[in-house]
N, CA and C of each residue as an Amber inpcrd file, in Angstrom:
protein
   516
  -2.5360000  74.2230000 130.4480000  -1.3430000  74.6970000 131.2640000
  -2.1400000  76.1420000 130.8410000  -1.9410000  77.1820000 132.4000000
  -2.7330000  78.6150000 131.9730000  -0.8850000  78.6010000 132.2310000
  -0.4950000  79.8490000 132.0970000   1.2540000  80.4860000 132.6510000
   0.9150000  82.0090000 133.1660000  -0.0540000  82.0470000 133.3760000
  -0.1980000  83.5390000 133.6240000  -0.8940000  83.7730000 134.6180000
   0.0850000  83.0680000 135.7570000  -0.7570000  82.6270000 136.8280000
   0.3100000  83.3560000 137.6670000   0.0000000  84.5420000 138.4840000
   1.0600000  85.2940000 138.9190000   1.7670000  85.1260000 140.1430000
   1.1620000  83.4190000 140.8800000   2.0260000  83.1510000 141.9790000
   3.4390000  81.8270000 141.0170000   3.0770000  81.7890000 140.1760000
   4.2660000  80.9670000 139.3710000   5.3810000  81.5440000 138.2170000
   6.2320000  81.7160000 139.5530000   7.0940000  83.2110000 138.8610000
   7.8780000  82.1780000 138.0800000   8.6740000  80.7720000 138.3270000
   9.4860000  80.2090000 137.6590000   9.2260000  79.6810000 136.3780000
   7.7570000  79.3350000 136.3280000   7.5090000  79.0470000 134.7030000
   7.3420000  80.1460000 134.1370000   6.6390000  81.4920000 134.8260000
   6.2530000  82.5860000 134.0110000   8.3390000  83.4750000 133.5570000
   9.0320000  83.2840000 133.9970000  10.5890000  83.3720000 133.8490000
  10.7210000  82.7000000 132.6090000  10.3040000  81.3180000 132.7420000
  10.5520000  80.6040000 131.4070000  10.2960000  80.7810000 130.4640000
   9.1310000  81.3330000 130.3410000   8.7200000  81.9260000 129.3530000
   8.6610000  82.7720000 128.4300000   9.3970000  84.1450000 129.1070000
   9.3750000  84.8480000 128.8880000  11.3260000  84.6500000 128.6050000
  12.0720000  83.9490000 129.3210000  12.9210000  83.8400000 128.5230000
  13.4360000  82.8900000 127.3130000  12.2060000  82.4940000 126.6700000
  11.7820000  81.5290000 125.3320000  11.7290000  82.0880000 124.5300000
  10.6000000  83.1650000 125.1080000   9.9950000  84.5750000 123.8780000
  11.0200000  85.3160000 123.8270000  11.7030000  86.1890000 124.6170000
  13.4070000  86.9570000 124.4790000  14.0090000  85.9520000 123.9070000
  14.5970000  84.8070000 123.4570000  14.8150000  83.8940000 122.7380000
  14.5320000  84.2930000 121.1380000  13.4460000  84.1760000 121.1520000
  12.1540000  83.1880000 119.7430000  12.5020000  85.4230000 119.1150000
  12.4360000  86.4550000 119.7880000  12.8600000  87.3140000 119.3100000
  13.8030000  87.7770000 118.9970000  14.7460000  87.7860000 119.5280000
  16.4500000  87.5760000 119.1400000  16.8390000  87.2210000 117.8670000
  16.5480000  85.4170000 117.4990000  16.5510000  84.5400000 117.1210000
  16.0890000  85.2880000 115.5200000  14.5840000  85.6900000 115.6350000
  14.0140000  85.7120000 115.0670000  13.3210000  87.3260000 113.8770000
  14.9110000  88.5000000 114.5260000  14.4240000  89.1840000 114.6730000
  13.4210000  90.1400000 114.6760000  12.5740000  89.7960000 116.0410000
  11.0440000  90.1920000 115.7890000  10.9050000  90.6280000 117.0060000
  10.7710000  92.2560000 117.3440000  10.9630000  92.8780000 118.3950000
   9.7310000  92.7300000 119.1510000   8.8610000  92.2250000 118.1630000
   7.2680000  92.1380000 118.8380000   7.2700000  91.3880000 119.6160000
   8.4790000  90.1760000 120.1500000   8.8620000  89.1460000 120.8370000
   8.9560000  89.5220000 122.3200000  10.1510000  90.6080000 122.1590000
  10.9440000  91.0250000 123.4580000  10.4620000  91.8810000 124.5550000
  10.2170000  90.8540000 125.6980000   9.7270000  90.9580000 126.5950000
  11.2540000  91.3590000 128.0260000  10.6840000  91.8530000 129.1020000
  11.9910000  92.0560000 130.2810000  11.7270000  90.5280000 131.1030000
  12.8150000  89.8180000 131.6120000  12.2570000  88.5310000 132.2580000
  12.3030000  88.4950000 133.5210000  11.1230000  88.8380000 134.2230000
  10.8580000  89.3450000 135.6390000  10.1230000  88.4930000 136.8620000
   9.8290000  87.1580000 135.7940000   8.6990000  86.2660000 136.5440000
   7.3760000  86.9930000 136.6480000   6.9500000  88.1970000 136.2850000
   6.1210000  88.6280000 136.4180000   4.8260000  88.9580000 135.2040000
   3.1550000  88.3450000 135.4720000   2.8560000  88.2710000 134.0970000
   2.5950000  89.4520000 133.6280000   3.3970000  90.5020000 133.3870000
   2.7440000  92.0290000 133.2730000   2.3830000  92.6290000 131.9710000
   1.5810000  93.4080000 131.2920000   1.0020000  93.8360000 130.5850000
   2.3180000  93.5470000 129.0530000   3.5560000  93.9740000 129.7480000
   4.3080000  93.8310000 128.4830000   4.7030000  92.0250000 127.5500000
   4.2620000  91.3240000 128.8680000   4.1630000  89.7280000 128.5340000
   2.8400000  89.0080000 127.5790000   1.4420000  89.9610000 128.3230000
   0.5810000  89.7230000 127.7500000   1.0590000  89.8760000 126.4090000
   1.0920000  91.0560000 125.7590000   0.7280000  92.0110000 124.9220000
   2.2430000  91.0830000 123.9790000   3.2890000  90.3690000 124.4320000
   3.9250000  89.3280000 123.2040000   3.4860000  87.9430000 123.6900000
   2.8580000  87.6380000 124.0970000   2.4960000  86.8010000 123.8860000
   0.6820000  87.0520000 122.5750000   0.4200000  87.7220000 123.0860000
  -0.6090000  87.9340000 121.7640000   0.1320000  88.2750000 120.2180000
   1.0840000  88.8190000 120.9980000   1.7570000  89.2100000 118.9670000
   2.2710000  87.7480000 118.6410000   2.5440000  86.6830000 119.2660000
   3.0740000  85.7530000 119.5980000   1.8710000  84.5070000 118.6820000
   0.5150000  84.8620000 119.6460000  -0.5620000  83.8890000 119.2560000
  -0.9150000  84.6890000 117.8760000  -1.0580000  85.8450000 117.3920000
  -1.1220000  86.1040000 116.3930000  -0.5450000  85.5730000 115.3180000
   1.0940000  85.6310000 114.9030000   1.9180000  85.2770000 114.4380000
   1.6150000  83.5920000 113.9830000   1.0190000  83.1790000 114.3010000
   1.2830000  81.8280000 114.9360000  -0.1070000  81.3340000 114.2760000
  -1.2510000  82.2040000 114.3660000  -2.6070000  81.1470000 113.5060000
  -3.1220000  80.7820000 114.8820000  -3.1160000  81.1910000 116.3810000
  -3.2820000  80.5350000 117.3250000  -4.5920000  82.3150000 117.8210000
  -5.4270000  81.7600000 118.9280000  -6.4160000  82.6910000 119.1150000
  -5.8520000  83.4700000 119.5180000  -6.2360000  84.4470000 119.8740000
  -5.0480000  86.3010000 119.9190000  -5.8550000  86.4670000 122.0150000
  -5.5910000  84.8990000 122.8240000  -6.2420000  85.8340000 124.4820000
  -5.2740000  86.8140000 124.8040000  -3.3180000  86.2370000 125.2300000
  -2.8560000  87.2730000 125.3300000  -2.6240000  85.5210000 126.6890000
  -3.2450000  84.8470000 126.6590000  -3.2270000  83.9180000 127.7260000
  -2.4700000  82.7220000 127.4540000  -1.4740000  81.8800000 128.1510000
  -0.8120000  81.0540000 127.7730000  -1.2960000  79.8170000 128.0970000
  -2.1190000  79.2150000 127.1460000  -2.5460000  77.7100000 126.9930000
  -2.2750000  76.5320000 126.7290000  -2.4000000  75.7030000 126.6740000
  -1.6860000  74.4040000 126.5750000  -0.7300000  74.6050000 124.9410000
  -1.9270000  75.0210000 124.0030000  -1.9340000  75.0220000 122.3470000
  -0.4570000  76.3200000 122.3610000  -0.7590000  77.1200000 122.9470000
  -0.1650000  78.4540000 122.7380000   1.8440000  77.6390000 123.4310000
   1.8160000  77.1240000 124.5690000   3.1170000  76.8710000 125.2930000
   3.5090000  75.7570000 124.8050000   2.3200000  75.2610000 123.9110000
   3.2720000  73.9030000 123.0230000   3.9380000  74.4110000 121.7290000
   3.4090000  75.4960000 120.9450000   3.7410000  76.1660000 120.1010000
   5.4530000  77.1540000 120.7810000   5.5000000  77.9700000 121.2410000
   5.8810000  78.1900000 121.8910000   7.9220000  77.2380000 122.0000000
   7.4520000  76.4600000 123.1000000   8.4070000  75.9050000 123.1800000
   9.0050000  75.1470000 121.6220000   8.3700000  74.0950000 120.7890000
   8.5350000  73.6890000 119.8510000   9.5690000  74.6930000 119.0830000
   9.0590000  75.8180000 119.0350000   9.5680000  77.2720000 118.2780000
  10.5990000  77.3360000 118.8750000  10.8580000  77.3890000 119.9630000
  11.8460000  77.4100000 121.2500000  13.0410000  76.4690000 120.5890000
  12.8150000  75.5220000 120.8930000  13.2540000  74.1120000 120.5300000
  14.0320000  74.4590000 119.2340000  13.3550000  73.9690000 118.4540000
  13.3450000  74.1350000 116.8160000  14.4030000  75.6270000 116.5470000
  14.8140000  76.4710000 116.6190000  15.9250000  77.2800000 117.2900000
  16.6970000  77.7150000 117.4450000  16.7300000  76.8430000 118.8950000
  18.0680000  76.6800000 120.0600000  18.3810000  75.4940000 118.6940000
  17.9980000  74.2340000 118.3440000  18.6130000  73.4300000 117.4460000
  18.9970000  73.4380000 116.6910000  19.1190000  74.5230000 115.9150000
  19.6510000  74.9100000 114.7030000  21.1270000  76.1390000 114.8110000
  21.0810000  76.1110000 116.2730000  22.1060000  77.0360000 116.3340000
  23.3290000  75.9570000 117.4600000  23.5850000  75.0030000 117.3990000
  23.9780000  74.3740000 118.0530000  25.1270000  74.3770000 117.4980000
  26.8550000  74.2410000 118.4300000  26.4910000  73.6310000 119.3360000
  26.4140000  75.5070000 120.3480000  26.5760000  76.0320000 119.9790000
  26.9540000  77.1290000 120.7250000  25.4640000  78.8310000 120.4330000
  25.0120000  79.4460000 121.1170000  24.2190000  80.1710000 120.0720000
  24.3900000  81.7820000 121.3120000  24.8310000  82.8630000 121.0680000
  24.4270000  83.9320000 122.2150000  23.7630000  84.5900000 121.7160000
  22.7200000  85.4270000 123.2940000  22.3700000  86.4610000 122.5030000
  22.5780000  87.2530000 123.7050000  21.6100000  88.7280000 123.3310000
  21.5870000  89.5710000 124.8360000  21.0680000  89.5780000 126.3310000
  22.1860000  89.5440000 126.4600000  22.0120000  88.5830000 127.8810000
  20.9240000  89.8940000 129.0930000  20.8990000  91.0640000 129.3120000
  20.2300000  92.1650000 129.7920000  18.9230000  91.7080000 129.9540000
  18.1190000  91.7340000 131.1680000  16.8880000  91.6820000 131.5250000
  15.8280000  92.3830000 131.0870000  16.8740000  93.2100000 130.7630000
  15.8330000  94.8740000 130.1100000  15.8540000  94.6870000 128.0840000
  15.0030000  93.9120000 127.1440000  15.5100000  94.3100000 125.9040000
  15.7690000  94.9160000 125.1580000  15.7410000  96.4940000 126.0170000
  16.2860000  97.5620000 125.4700000  17.2170000  98.5120000 125.6300000
  17.5550000  97.3440000 126.5810000  18.8630000  97.7760000 127.0480000
  19.9550000  98.2590000 126.4690000  20.9170000  99.4160000 126.4270000
  22.2140000  99.1560000 125.2470000  23.6840000  99.5990000 126.5860000
  24.3610000  98.4880000 125.7770000  25.7500000  98.5530000 126.6230000
  26.5880000  99.4250000 126.0190000  27.0370000 100.4460000 127.1060000
  27.9200000 101.6570000 126.6890000  28.9650000 102.1250000 127.9140000
  29.4820000 102.6900000 127.6870000  31.2020000 103.1960000 128.2300000
  30.5800000 103.1080000 129.9850000  31.5680000 102.4870000 130.7970000
  31.6020000 102.5520000 132.1780000  30.7070000 101.5300000 132.5460000
  29.7520000 100.7090000 132.5100000  29.1280000  99.4750000 132.4210000
  30.2650000  98.7050000 133.0170000  30.3000000  98.0280000 133.6510000
  30.8770000  97.2070000 134.1700000  29.7770000  95.6910000 134.7580000
  30.1540000  94.6160000 134.1030000  28.9200000  93.2030000 133.7030000
  29.5140000  92.1160000 132.8430000  28.8010000  90.9160000 133.5820000
  28.9090000  90.0110000 132.8100000  28.6450000  90.0970000 131.0800000
  27.8670000  91.1870000 130.6330000  27.0850000  91.0950000 129.5640000
  28.3580000  91.7290000 128.5370000  29.3290000  92.3680000 129.5600000
  30.1940000  93.0350000 128.5430000  31.5610000  92.4050000 128.5070000
  31.7570000  91.1420000 129.3110000  32.5450000  90.2190000 128.8530000
  32.0970000  90.1350000 128.0870000  31.0790000  88.9510000 128.0570000
  30.7760000  88.5820000 126.7430000  30.9670000  88.9760000 125.7780000
  30.6160000  90.1140000 125.2290000  30.7150000  91.4650000 124.0960000
  31.9430000  91.9750000 124.2050000  33.0990000  91.5160000 124.7580000
  34.6690000  91.9900000 124.8340000  34.8930000  90.0900000 123.9900000
  34.5220000  89.1630000 124.4720000  35.0510000  87.9650000 123.9710000
  34.1960000  88.1180000 122.6500000  33.0690000  88.0120000 121.9770000
  32.8290000  88.4970000 120.7710000  33.4010000  89.1450000 120.1460000
  33.8380000  90.2960000 119.9600000  34.7570000  91.5630000 119.8930000
  36.0920000  91.3860000 119.6480000  36.1730000  90.1700000 120.3720000
  38.0670000  89.2430000 120.3020000  37.4760000  88.3580000 119.1440000
  37.0080000  87.0900000 119.3600000  36.9680000  86.0950000 118.0910000
  36.1120000  87.1410000 116.9530000  35.7550000  88.4520000 116.5110000
  35.9210000  88.1760000 115.3920000  37.0080000  89.6110000 115.2420000
  37.6070000  89.6560000 115.5220000  39.0110000  90.2470000 115.6130000
  40.0020000  89.6860000 114.1150000  39.4260000  88.0810000 113.9660000
  39.7290000  87.1810000 113.1800000  39.2820000  87.8470000 111.5540000
  37.9920000  88.4380000 111.5150000  37.4350000  89.0080000 110.6470000
  37.9150000  90.1520000 110.1700000  37.0710000  91.3670000 111.1820000
  37.9700000  92.5730000 111.3000000  39.0410000  93.2440000 111.8830000
  38.9650000  94.2610000 111.4260000  40.6980000  95.1430000 111.3730000
  40.2950000  96.5250000 112.8010000  40.5160000  95.6750000 113.7420000
  40.0950000  96.7310000 114.8280000  40.9510000  96.3630000 115.9840000
  41.8530000  97.4220000 117.0090000  42.2890000  97.0260000 118.0240000
  42.1750000  95.9470000 119.4250000  42.8930000  95.3690000 119.7680000
  42.6800000  94.3760000 120.9550000  41.5580000  94.9570000 121.9830000
  40.3530000  94.2400000 122.3350000  40.0070000  94.9340000 123.5170000
  40.1210000  93.9660000 124.7120000  40.5200000  94.6330000 125.3580000
  40.7100000  93.8560000 127.0720000  39.5090000  93.0940000 127.5010000
  39.7840000  91.8490000 127.9950000  38.1970000  90.8140000 128.3490000
  38.1210000  91.3980000 130.1990000  37.6010000  92.8350000 130.2460000
  37.5310000  93.3550000 131.9690000  36.5410000  93.1780000 132.5380000
  35.8520000  93.3290000 131.6340000  33.7210000  93.3400000 132.0990000
  34.0420000  94.7630000 132.4370000  34.4140000  95.5760000 131.6330000
  34.4690000  97.0330000 131.7500000  34.3050000  97.6510000 130.7270000
  33.0610000  98.2150000 130.5640000  33.3150000  98.9800000 129.1040000
  33.3530000 100.2950000 128.8030000  34.5480000  99.8680000 128.0280000
  36.0490000 101.1210000 128.6760000  36.0680000 101.7350000 127.2130000
  37.0840000 103.0060000 126.7910000  37.0220000 103.0070000 125.6660000
  37.2590000 102.3170000 124.5880000  38.3550000 101.5140000 124.6740000
  38.2480000 100.2560000 123.8540000  37.8080000  99.5380000 123.1640000
  36.3760000  99.4040000 124.1870000  36.1040000  98.3730000 123.5620000
  34.4600000  99.4030000 123.4180000  34.2540000 100.5120000 122.8460000
  33.4760000 101.3600000 122.5960000  33.8860000 101.3780000 121.2010000
  35.6400000 102.1080000 120.7750000  36.5760000 102.2950000 119.6860000
  36.2160000 100.9710000 118.9940000  36.6460000  99.4670000 119.0240000
  36.1230000  98.1900000 118.7820000  34.5400000  98.5440000 117.7720000
  33.7300000  98.7350000 119.2370000  32.1750000  98.7050000 118.9120000
  32.0540000  99.5090000 117.3330000  32.5300000 101.0250000 117.9040000
  32.2050000 102.3820000 116.6110000  32.8710000 101.2450000 115.4610000
  34.1000000 100.5850000 115.1670000  34.5790000 100.5160000 114.4090000
  33.9210000  99.5520000 113.9240000  33.6330000  97.9640000 114.1560000
  32.5490000  97.1650000 113.9370000  31.1960000  97.9300000 113.2920000
  30.6650000  98.6780000 113.9350000  29.2660000  99.3990000 113.5750000
  29.2940000 100.2460000 112.1160000  30.7410000 100.8910000 112.2890000
  30.7090000 101.4490000 110.3460000  30.6840000 100.1850000 109.5290000
  31.7240000  99.3470000 110.0820000  31.8440000  98.2340000 108.2840000
  30.2710000  97.6980000 108.6840000  29.7410000  97.3800000 109.5250000
  28.6490000  96.9820000 108.8400000  27.1660000  97.6450000 108.0530000
  27.6360000  99.3530000 108.0000000  26.8560000  99.9080000 108.2820000
  25.7070000 100.4450000 108.9620000  26.2210000 100.4650000 109.7010000
  25.4050000 100.4400000 111.4020000  25.6420000 101.9110000 111.9920000
  25.1120000 102.4150000 112.2220000  24.7690000 104.0450000 113.7160000
  26.3070000 103.7870000 114.2490000  27.3940000 104.2780000 113.9630000
  28.0040000 105.1080000 114.8050000  28.7100000 105.3210000 115.9280000
  27.8050000 104.5400000 116.9290000  27.5570000 105.2700000 118.6240000
  28.2590000 104.9560000 119.2750000  29.4200000 103.4570000 119.6720000
  30.1000000 103.4690000 120.4120000  29.1610000 102.7130000 121.2530000
  27.9880000 102.4500000 121.1580000  27.3410000 101.3470000 121.9360000
  26.8070000 100.3950000 121.4180000  26.5910000  99.3250000 122.2450000
  26.0350000  97.7170000 121.9540000  24.8470000  98.0000000 122.4610000
  23.8950000  98.4060000 121.1770000  22.3940000  98.4910000 121.6160000
  22.0470000  97.2630000 120.5140000  20.4670000  96.8940000 120.8080000
  19.8350000  95.6240000 120.3080000  20.5760000  94.9280000 118.8270000
  20.1860000  96.2640000 117.7520000  21.1750000  96.2770000 116.7080000
  22.4210000  95.5870000 116.4360000  22.9220000  96.6500000 117.3430000
  24.4920000  96.2300000 117.4650000  24.5500000  94.1780000 117.7340000
  24.1950000  94.4210000 118.6960000  24.1670000  92.8170000 119.5630000
  23.4800000  91.8730000 118.2420000  22.5990000  92.0170000 117.4610000
  22.1350000  90.9450000 116.8810000  23.0620000  90.6430000 115.8590000
  23.5480000  91.7180000 114.8000000  24.7250000  91.7690000 114.3100000
  26.2240000  91.0030000 114.6450000  26.7130000  91.4550000 115.9180000
  27.3180000  90.5500000 116.4270000  27.5840000  89.3490000 117.0320000
  26.2730000  88.9680000 117.1710000  26.0930000  87.5150000 117.5130000
  25.8300000  87.0250000 116.8120000  25.5520000  87.3210000 115.7650000
  25.0840000  86.5750000 114.5530000  26.4050000  85.7360000 113.6740000
  26.8480000  86.9070000 113.3240000  28.1410000  86.3050000 113.3670000
  29.3840000  86.0070000 114.0740000  29.0840000  86.2320000 115.7060000
  29.9470000  85.5630000 116.2970000  29.3900000  84.1630000 116.3240000
  27.9870000  83.5620000 116.1940000  27.2740000  82.9170000 116.0600000
  27.8410000  81.7310000 115.1340000  27.6730000  82.4370000 113.5010000
  28.3330000  81.7850000 112.7050000  30.0640000  81.5680000 112.5680000
  30.5370000  82.5730000 113.0710000  32.1270000  82.0730000 113.0180000
  32.0940000  81.0070000 114.2930000  31.2810000  80.4820000 115.4710000
  31.4350000  79.1200000 116.2950000  31.5430000  77.9150000 115.1970000
  30.1960000  78.0050000 114.8100000  29.8710000  77.4590000 114.6150000
  30.5050000  76.4820000 112.9070000  31.7440000  77.0940000 112.2190000
  32.2700000  76.9840000 111.3790000  32.5940000  76.1590000 111.2910000
């Protein structure tokens, strides 16, 4: 199966979602891609990077061996994080969630922050789906506690820390 065929948008999206997931859970930015359904240069680069790190021929083409390896790694990682695993949702892996954003991603962030109040002492965050000042303040406090740059914005590093802690909390 060769995935980089331009008219097979669904399979390309599946590939991109698996690479993004592996990028996040493995902490490996080399696999981070946007989910577009287009086998673009960033996807080719991520596939080559995956192939290199898994001792596969570095063609940038998703042949059967590459596909099977990605699926196997994805399934393994997903099974380790049952019953739930949250990871950043935005299509752009470099997206920074910040003040005034209104989205489902912000709602997920607010749910995570609410759950982590069991561990950390910061004021409640409203579940509004709007990244307001209370959300930014909670993120800033969390970043300070974790030794991260205190921007009050949820960048990739902040998301990684938040979701790892959340996932550990809910799996106990």
